[in-house]
Short mmCIF file of C-alpha atoms in Angstrom, two decimals:
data_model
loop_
_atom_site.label_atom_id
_atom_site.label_comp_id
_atom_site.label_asym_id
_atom_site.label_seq_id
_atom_site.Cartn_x
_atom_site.Cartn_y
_atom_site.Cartn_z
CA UNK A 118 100.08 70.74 101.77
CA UNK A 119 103.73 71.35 103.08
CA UNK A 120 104.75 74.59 104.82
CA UNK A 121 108.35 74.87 104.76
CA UNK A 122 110.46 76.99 107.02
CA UNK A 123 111.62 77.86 110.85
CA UNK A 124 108.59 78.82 112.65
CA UNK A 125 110.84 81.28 114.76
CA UNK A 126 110.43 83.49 111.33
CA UNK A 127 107.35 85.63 112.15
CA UNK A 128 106.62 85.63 107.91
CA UNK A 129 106.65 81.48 108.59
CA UNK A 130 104.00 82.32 111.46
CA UNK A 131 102.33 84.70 109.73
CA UNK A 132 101.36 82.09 107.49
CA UNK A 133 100.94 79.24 109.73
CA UNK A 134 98.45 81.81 111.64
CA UNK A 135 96.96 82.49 108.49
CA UNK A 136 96.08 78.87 108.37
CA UNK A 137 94.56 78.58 111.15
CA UNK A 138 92.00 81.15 111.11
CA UNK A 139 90.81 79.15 107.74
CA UNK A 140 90.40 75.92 109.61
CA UNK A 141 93.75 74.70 108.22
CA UNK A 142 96.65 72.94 110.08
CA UNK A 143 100.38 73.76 108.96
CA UNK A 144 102.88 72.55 110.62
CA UNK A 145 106.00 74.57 109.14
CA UNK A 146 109.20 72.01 109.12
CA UNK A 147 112.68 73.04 108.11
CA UNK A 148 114.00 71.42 104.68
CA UNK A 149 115.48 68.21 105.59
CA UNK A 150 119.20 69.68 103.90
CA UNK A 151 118.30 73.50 104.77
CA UNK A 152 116.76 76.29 102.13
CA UNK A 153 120.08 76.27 100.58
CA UNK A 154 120.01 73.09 99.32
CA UNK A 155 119.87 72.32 95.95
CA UNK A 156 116.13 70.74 96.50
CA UNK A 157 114.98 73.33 98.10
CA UNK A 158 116.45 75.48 95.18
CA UNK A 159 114.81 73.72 92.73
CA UNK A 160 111.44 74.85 94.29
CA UNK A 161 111.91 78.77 95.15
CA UNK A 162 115.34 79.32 94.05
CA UNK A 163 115.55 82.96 96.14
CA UNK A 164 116.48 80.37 98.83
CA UNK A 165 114.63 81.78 101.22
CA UNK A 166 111.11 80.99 103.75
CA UNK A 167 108.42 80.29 103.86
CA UNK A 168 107.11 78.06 100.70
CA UNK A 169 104.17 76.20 100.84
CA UNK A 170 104.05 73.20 98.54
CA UNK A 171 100.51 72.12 97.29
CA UNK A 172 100.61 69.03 95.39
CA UNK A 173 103.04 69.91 92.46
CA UNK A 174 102.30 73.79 93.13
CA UNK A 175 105.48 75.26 95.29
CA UNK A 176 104.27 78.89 95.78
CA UNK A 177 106.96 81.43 97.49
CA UNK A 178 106.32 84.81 99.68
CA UNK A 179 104.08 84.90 102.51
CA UNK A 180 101.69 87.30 101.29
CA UNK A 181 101.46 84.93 98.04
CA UNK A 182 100.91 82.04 100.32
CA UNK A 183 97.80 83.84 102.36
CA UNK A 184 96.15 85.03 98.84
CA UNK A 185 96.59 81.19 97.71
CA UNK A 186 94.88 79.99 101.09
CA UNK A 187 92.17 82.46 101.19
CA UNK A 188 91.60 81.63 97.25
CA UNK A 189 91.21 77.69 98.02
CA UNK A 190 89.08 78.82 101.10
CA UNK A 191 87.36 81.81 100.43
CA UNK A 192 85.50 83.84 102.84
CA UNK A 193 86.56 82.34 105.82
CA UNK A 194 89.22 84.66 107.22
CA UNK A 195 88.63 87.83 105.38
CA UNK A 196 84.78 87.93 105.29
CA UNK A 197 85.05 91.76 106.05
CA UNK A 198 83.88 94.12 103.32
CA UNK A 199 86.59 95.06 100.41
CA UNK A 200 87.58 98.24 102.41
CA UNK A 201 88.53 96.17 105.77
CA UNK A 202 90.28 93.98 103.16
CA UNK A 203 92.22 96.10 101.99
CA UNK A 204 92.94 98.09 105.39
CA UNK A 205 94.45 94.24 106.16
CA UNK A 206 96.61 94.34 103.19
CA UNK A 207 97.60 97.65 103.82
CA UNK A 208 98.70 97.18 107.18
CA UNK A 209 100.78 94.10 106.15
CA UNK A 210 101.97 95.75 103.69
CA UNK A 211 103.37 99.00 105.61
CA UNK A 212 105.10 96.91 108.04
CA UNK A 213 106.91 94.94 105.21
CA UNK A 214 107.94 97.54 103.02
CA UNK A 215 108.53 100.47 106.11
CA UNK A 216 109.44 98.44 109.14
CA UNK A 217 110.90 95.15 108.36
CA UNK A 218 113.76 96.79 106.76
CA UNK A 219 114.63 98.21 109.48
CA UNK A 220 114.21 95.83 111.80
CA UNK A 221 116.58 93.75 109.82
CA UNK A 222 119.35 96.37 110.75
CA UNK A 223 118.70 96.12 114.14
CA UNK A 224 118.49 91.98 113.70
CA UNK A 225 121.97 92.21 111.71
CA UNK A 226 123.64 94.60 114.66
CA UNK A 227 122.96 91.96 117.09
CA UNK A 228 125.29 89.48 115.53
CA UNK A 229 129.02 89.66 115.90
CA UNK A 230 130.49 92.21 113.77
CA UNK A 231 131.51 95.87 113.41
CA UNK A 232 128.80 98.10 115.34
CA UNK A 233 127.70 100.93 112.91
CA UNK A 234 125.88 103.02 115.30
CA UNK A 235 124.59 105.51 112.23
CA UNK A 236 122.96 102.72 110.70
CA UNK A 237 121.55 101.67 113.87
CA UNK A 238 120.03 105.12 114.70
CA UNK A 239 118.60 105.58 110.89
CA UNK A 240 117.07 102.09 111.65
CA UNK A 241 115.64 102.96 114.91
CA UNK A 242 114.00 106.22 113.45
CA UNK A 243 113.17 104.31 110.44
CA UNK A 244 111.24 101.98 112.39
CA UNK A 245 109.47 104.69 114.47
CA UNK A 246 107.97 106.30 111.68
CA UNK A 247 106.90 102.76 110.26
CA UNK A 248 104.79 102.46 113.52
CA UNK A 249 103.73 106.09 112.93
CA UNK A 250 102.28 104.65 109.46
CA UNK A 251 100.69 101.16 111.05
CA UNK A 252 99.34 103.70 113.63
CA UNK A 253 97.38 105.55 111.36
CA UNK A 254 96.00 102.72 109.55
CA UNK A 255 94.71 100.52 112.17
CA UNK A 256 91.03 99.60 113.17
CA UNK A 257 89.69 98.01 116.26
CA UNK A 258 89.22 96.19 117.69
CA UNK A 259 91.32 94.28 115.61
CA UNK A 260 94.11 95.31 113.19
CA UNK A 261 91.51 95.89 110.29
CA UNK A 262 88.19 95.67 112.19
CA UNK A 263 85.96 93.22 113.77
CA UNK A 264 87.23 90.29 112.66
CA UNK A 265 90.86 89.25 112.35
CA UNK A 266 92.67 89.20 109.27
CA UNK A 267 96.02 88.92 107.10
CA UNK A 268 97.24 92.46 109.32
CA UNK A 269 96.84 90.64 113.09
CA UNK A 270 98.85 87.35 110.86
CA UNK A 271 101.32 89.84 109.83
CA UNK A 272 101.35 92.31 113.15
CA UNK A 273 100.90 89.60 116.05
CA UNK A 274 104.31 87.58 115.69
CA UNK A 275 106.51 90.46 113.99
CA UNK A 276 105.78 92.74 117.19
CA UNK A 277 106.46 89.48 119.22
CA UNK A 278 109.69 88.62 117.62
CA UNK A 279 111.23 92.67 118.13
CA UNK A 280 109.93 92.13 121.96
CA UNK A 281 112.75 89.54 122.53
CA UNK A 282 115.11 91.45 120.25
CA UNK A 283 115.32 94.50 119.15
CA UNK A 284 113.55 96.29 121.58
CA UNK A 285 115.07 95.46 124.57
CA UNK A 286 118.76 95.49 122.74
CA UNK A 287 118.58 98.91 121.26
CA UNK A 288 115.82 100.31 123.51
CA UNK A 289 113.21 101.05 120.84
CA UNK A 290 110.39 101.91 122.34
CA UNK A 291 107.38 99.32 122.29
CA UNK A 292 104.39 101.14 120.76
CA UNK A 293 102.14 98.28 121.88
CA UNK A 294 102.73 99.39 125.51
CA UNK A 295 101.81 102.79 124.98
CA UNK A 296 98.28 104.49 124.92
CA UNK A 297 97.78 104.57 121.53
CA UNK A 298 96.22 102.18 118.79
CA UNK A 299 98.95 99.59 118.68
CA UNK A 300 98.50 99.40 122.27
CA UNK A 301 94.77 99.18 122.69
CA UNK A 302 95.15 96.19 119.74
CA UNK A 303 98.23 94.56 121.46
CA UNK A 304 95.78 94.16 124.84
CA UNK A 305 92.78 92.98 122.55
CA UNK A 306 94.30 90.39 120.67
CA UNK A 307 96.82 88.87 123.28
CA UNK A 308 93.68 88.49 125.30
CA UNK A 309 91.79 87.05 122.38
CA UNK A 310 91.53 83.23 122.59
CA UNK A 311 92.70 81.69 119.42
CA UNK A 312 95.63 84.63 118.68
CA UNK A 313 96.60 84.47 122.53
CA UNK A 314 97.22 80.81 122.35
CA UNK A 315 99.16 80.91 118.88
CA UNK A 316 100.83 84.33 120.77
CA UNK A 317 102.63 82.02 123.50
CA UNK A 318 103.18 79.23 121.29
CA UNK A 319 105.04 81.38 118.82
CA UNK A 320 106.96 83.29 122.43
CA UNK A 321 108.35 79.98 122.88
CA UNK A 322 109.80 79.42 119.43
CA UNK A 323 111.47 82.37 119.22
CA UNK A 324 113.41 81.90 122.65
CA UNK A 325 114.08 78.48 121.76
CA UNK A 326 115.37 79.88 117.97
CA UNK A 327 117.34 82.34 120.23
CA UNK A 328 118.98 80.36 122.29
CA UNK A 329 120.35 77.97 119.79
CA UNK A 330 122.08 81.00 118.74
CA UNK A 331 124.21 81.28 122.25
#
Protein backbone atom coordinates (compact mmCIF):
# COMPACT_ATOMS: atom_id res chain seq x y z
CA UNK A 1 0.00 0.00 0.00
CA UNK A 2 0.88 3.68 -1.04
CA UNK A 3 -0.21 6.70 1.04
CA UNK A 4 0.00 9.66 -1.02
CA UNK A 5 0.22 13.19 0.20
CA UNK A 6 2.28 15.98 2.39
CA UNK A 7 2.39 14.71 5.82
CA UNK A 8 2.28 18.46 7.02
CA UNK A 9 -1.68 17.91 6.12
CA UNK A 10 -3.10 16.80 9.51
CA UNK A 11 -6.02 14.63 7.22
CA UNK A 12 -2.51 12.92 5.64
CA UNK A 13 -1.56 12.30 9.47
CA UNK A 14 -4.67 11.46 10.49
CA UNK A 15 -4.37 8.60 8.38
CA UNK A 16 -0.84 7.74 8.69
CA UNK A 17 -1.77 7.72 12.64
CA UNK A 18 -4.56 5.68 11.83
CA UNK A 19 -2.09 3.21 10.53
CA UNK A 20 -0.22 2.90 13.09
CA UNK A 21 -2.47 2.09 15.83
CA UNK A 22 -3.39 -1.08 13.40
CA UNK A 23 0.18 -2.25 13.30
CA UNK A 24 0.58 -0.69 9.82
CA UNK A 25 3.48 1.46 8.45
CA UNK A 26 2.60 4.39 5.90
CA UNK A 27 4.92 6.42 4.90
CA UNK A 28 2.85 9.31 3.06
CA UNK A 29 5.12 10.60 -0.09
CA UNK A 30 4.14 13.49 -2.32
CA UNK A 31 3.21 12.46 -6.08
CA UNK A 32 6.37 12.44 -7.92
CA UNK A 33 4.63 15.46 -10.52
CA UNK A 34 2.29 16.91 -7.60
CA UNK A 35 -1.72 16.03 -7.04
CA UNK A 36 -2.31 18.07 -10.02
CA UNK A 37 -0.82 16.02 -12.32
CA UNK A 38 -2.52 14.27 -14.78
CA UNK A 39 -1.46 10.76 -12.95
CA UNK A 40 -2.45 11.68 -9.99
CA UNK A 41 -5.79 12.78 -11.72
CA UNK A 42 -6.34 9.71 -13.16
CA UNK A 43 -6.56 8.17 -9.60
CA UNK A 44 -8.80 10.74 -7.45
CA UNK A 45 -9.50 13.31 -9.94
CA UNK A 46 -10.77 16.00 -6.97
CA UNK A 47 -6.95 16.51 -7.03
CA UNK A 48 -6.63 16.63 -3.71
CA UNK A 49 -4.81 14.40 -0.37
CA UNK A 50 -4.57 11.97 0.97
CA UNK A 51 -5.20 8.68 -1.36
CA UNK A 52 -4.11 5.51 -0.42
CA UNK A 53 -3.45 3.12 -3.27
CA UNK A 54 -3.94 -0.68 -2.48
CA UNK A 55 -2.93 -2.79 -5.25
CA UNK A 56 -5.22 -1.55 -8.16
CA UNK A 57 -7.72 -0.03 -5.42
CA UNK A 58 -6.96 4.02 -5.22
CA UNK A 59 -9.45 4.97 -2.44
CA UNK A 60 -9.83 8.96 -1.72
CA UNK A 61 -10.93 10.90 1.70
CA UNK A 62 -9.41 10.23 4.90
CA UNK A 63 -12.29 9.03 6.69
CA UNK A 64 -12.74 6.48 3.59
CA UNK A 65 -9.17 5.52 4.00
CA UNK A 66 -9.53 4.68 8.03
CA UNK A 67 -12.96 2.62 7.31
CA UNK A 68 -10.84 0.71 4.48
CA UNK A 69 -7.92 0.05 7.10
CA UNK A 70 -10.01 -0.88 9.97
CA UNK A 71 -12.10 -3.21 7.37
CA UNK A 72 -8.74 -5.12 6.20
CA UNK A 73 -7.79 -5.11 9.99
CA UNK A 74 -10.66 -5.30 12.02
CA UNK A 75 -10.78 -4.89 15.66
CA UNK A 76 -7.56 -3.66 16.22
CA UNK A 77 -7.99 0.10 16.67
CA UNK A 78 -11.62 0.46 17.35
CA UNK A 79 -12.25 -2.59 19.63
CA UNK A 80 -14.52 -0.25 21.80
CA UNK A 81 -18.22 -1.08 21.87
CA UNK A 82 -20.51 0.43 18.84
CA UNK A 83 -21.38 3.49 21.06
CA UNK A 84 -17.50 4.52 21.66
CA UNK A 85 -17.41 3.87 17.89
CA UNK A 86 -19.49 5.99 17.01
CA UNK A 87 -18.60 8.78 19.72
CA UNK A 88 -15.07 8.43 17.47
CA UNK A 89 -16.84 9.08 14.32
CA UNK A 90 -18.73 11.68 15.72
CA UNK A 91 -16.00 13.60 17.00
CA UNK A 92 -14.16 13.38 13.63
CA UNK A 93 -16.87 14.19 12.13
CA UNK A 94 -17.79 17.58 14.09
CA UNK A 95 -14.42 18.87 13.63
CA UNK A 96 -14.62 18.30 9.78
CA UNK A 97 -17.86 19.54 9.00
CA UNK A 98 -17.88 22.57 12.05
CA UNK A 99 -14.25 23.46 12.49
CA UNK A 100 -12.17 22.75 9.53
CA UNK A 101 -14.08 25.20 7.58
CA UNK A 102 -13.19 27.59 9.50
CA UNK A 103 -9.96 27.00 10.10
CA UNK A 104 -9.44 27.14 6.41
CA UNK A 105 -10.40 30.93 6.62
CA UNK A 106 -8.04 31.58 9.07
CA UNK A 107 -5.32 29.26 6.92
CA UNK A 108 -6.37 31.38 3.68
CA UNK A 109 -5.95 34.96 5.73
CA UNK A 110 -2.47 34.08 6.44
CA UNK A 111 -1.39 34.15 2.86
CA UNK A 112 -0.81 37.33 0.96
CA UNK A 113 -3.91 38.91 -0.06
CA UNK A 114 -6.71 41.34 0.86
CA UNK A 115 -7.40 40.99 4.79
CA UNK A 116 -11.24 40.56 5.24
CA UNK A 117 -11.42 41.01 8.86
CA UNK A 118 -15.46 40.02 8.85
CA UNK A 119 -14.63 36.82 7.50
CA UNK A 120 -11.93 36.40 9.87
CA UNK A 121 -14.11 37.15 12.96
CA UNK A 122 -17.17 34.80 11.59
CA UNK A 123 -14.30 32.20 11.31
CA UNK A 124 -12.94 32.71 14.68
CA UNK A 125 -16.52 32.43 16.28
CA UNK A 126 -17.23 29.72 13.92
CA UNK A 127 -14.46 27.80 15.21
CA UNK A 128 -15.29 28.48 18.90
CA UNK A 129 -18.53 27.01 18.77
CA UNK A 130 -17.01 23.93 16.79
CA UNK A 131 -14.88 23.35 20.00
CA UNK A 132 -18.08 24.01 22.00
CA UNK A 133 -19.52 20.87 19.93
CA UNK A 134 -16.10 18.54 20.23
CA UNK A 135 -16.42 19.65 23.91
CA UNK A 136 -19.54 18.13 24.51
CA UNK A 137 -18.84 15.00 22.81
CA UNK A 138 -15.64 13.91 24.20
CA UNK A 139 -14.78 10.92 26.59
CA UNK A 140 -11.71 10.26 28.62
CA UNK A 141 -9.48 9.55 28.94
CA UNK A 142 -9.20 9.53 25.44
CA UNK A 143 -11.21 11.32 22.71
CA UNK A 144 -13.90 8.44 22.67
CA UNK A 145 -12.90 6.42 25.76
CA UNK A 146 -10.33 4.07 26.93
CA UNK A 147 -8.75 3.26 24.05
CA UNK A 148 -7.73 5.52 21.19
CA UNK A 149 -9.52 5.77 18.11
CA UNK A 150 -10.34 7.48 14.58
CA UNK A 151 -11.30 10.98 16.99
CA UNK A 152 -7.50 11.22 18.78
CA UNK A 153 -6.31 10.39 14.57
CA UNK A 154 -8.51 13.16 13.63
CA UNK A 155 -8.11 15.62 16.93
CA UNK A 156 -4.25 15.05 17.77
CA UNK A 157 -2.57 16.65 14.54
CA UNK A 158 -5.53 19.14 13.51
CA UNK A 159 -5.17 20.85 17.11
CA UNK A 160 -1.34 20.60 16.44
CA UNK A 161 -1.36 22.14 13.08
CA UNK A 162 -3.80 25.49 14.43
CA UNK A 163 -1.02 25.64 17.41
CA UNK A 164 1.62 26.86 14.86
CA UNK A 165 -0.99 28.79 12.91
CA UNK A 166 -3.94 30.00 13.54
CA UNK A 167 -3.87 30.37 17.01
CA UNK A 168 -1.07 32.31 17.64
CA UNK A 169 -1.84 34.56 14.27
CA UNK A 170 -5.36 35.49 15.07
CA UNK A 171 -5.24 34.81 18.84
CA UNK A 172 -7.89 32.10 19.03
CA UNK A 173 -7.89 30.84 22.09
CA UNK A 174 -6.40 27.19 22.60
CA UNK A 175 -9.14 25.12 24.27
CA UNK A 176 -6.58 22.38 24.95
CA UNK A 177 -4.90 24.75 27.48
CA UNK A 178 -7.87 25.44 29.31
CA UNK A 179 -9.61 23.44 32.19
CA UNK A 180 -11.99 21.80 30.35
CA UNK A 181 -12.26 18.39 28.36
CA UNK A 182 -10.08 19.27 25.42
CA UNK A 183 -7.61 20.17 27.91
CA UNK A 184 -7.64 17.27 30.30
CA UNK A 185 -7.36 15.03 26.73
CA UNK A 186 -4.63 17.34 25.22
CA UNK A 187 -2.39 16.48 28.67
CA UNK A 188 -3.43 12.67 28.41
CA UNK A 189 -2.59 11.93 25.05
CA UNK A 190 0.58 14.18 24.50
CA UNK A 191 1.81 12.27 27.49
CA UNK A 192 0.68 8.99 26.04
CA UNK A 193 3.60 7.02 24.50
CA UNK A 194 2.77 6.03 21.02
CA UNK A 195 0.48 9.48 20.21
CA UNK A 196 3.30 11.62 22.03
CA UNK A 197 5.94 10.29 19.80
CA UNK A 198 3.80 10.57 16.46
CA UNK A 199 2.76 14.24 18.32
CA UNK A 200 6.51 15.60 17.90
CA UNK A 201 7.16 13.86 14.80
CA UNK A 202 4.17 15.44 13.14
CA UNK A 203 5.41 19.24 15.24
CA UNK A 204 8.33 18.92 13.11
CA UNK A 205 6.63 18.51 9.75
CA UNK A 206 4.53 21.17 10.05
CA UNK A 207 7.41 23.77 10.87
CA UNK A 208 9.41 22.33 8.25
CA UNK A 209 6.02 22.60 5.71
CA UNK A 210 5.97 26.19 7.18
CA UNK A 211 9.01 27.32 6.58
CA UNK A 212 9.27 26.32 3.01
CA UNK A 213 6.57 28.75 2.75
CA UNK A 214 8.97 31.90 3.89
Amino acid sequence: MQLYGNFASHYVARVALYAQLQGLTLRPEMPPEGIKSAGYLALNPMGKMPLLVDDDVAIAESEVICAYLEDLRPGLALPGTPATRARARTLSRVFDVYAAPAANVLFRAMGPGTRDDAAIAAAMQDLGNAFGYLEHFLAAPYAAGEQPSLADCTLLPAFAILKQTAFPMFKVPDPTLGAGKLGRWWAFVTADVRLGAFLREYDAAVAAFLRSLG
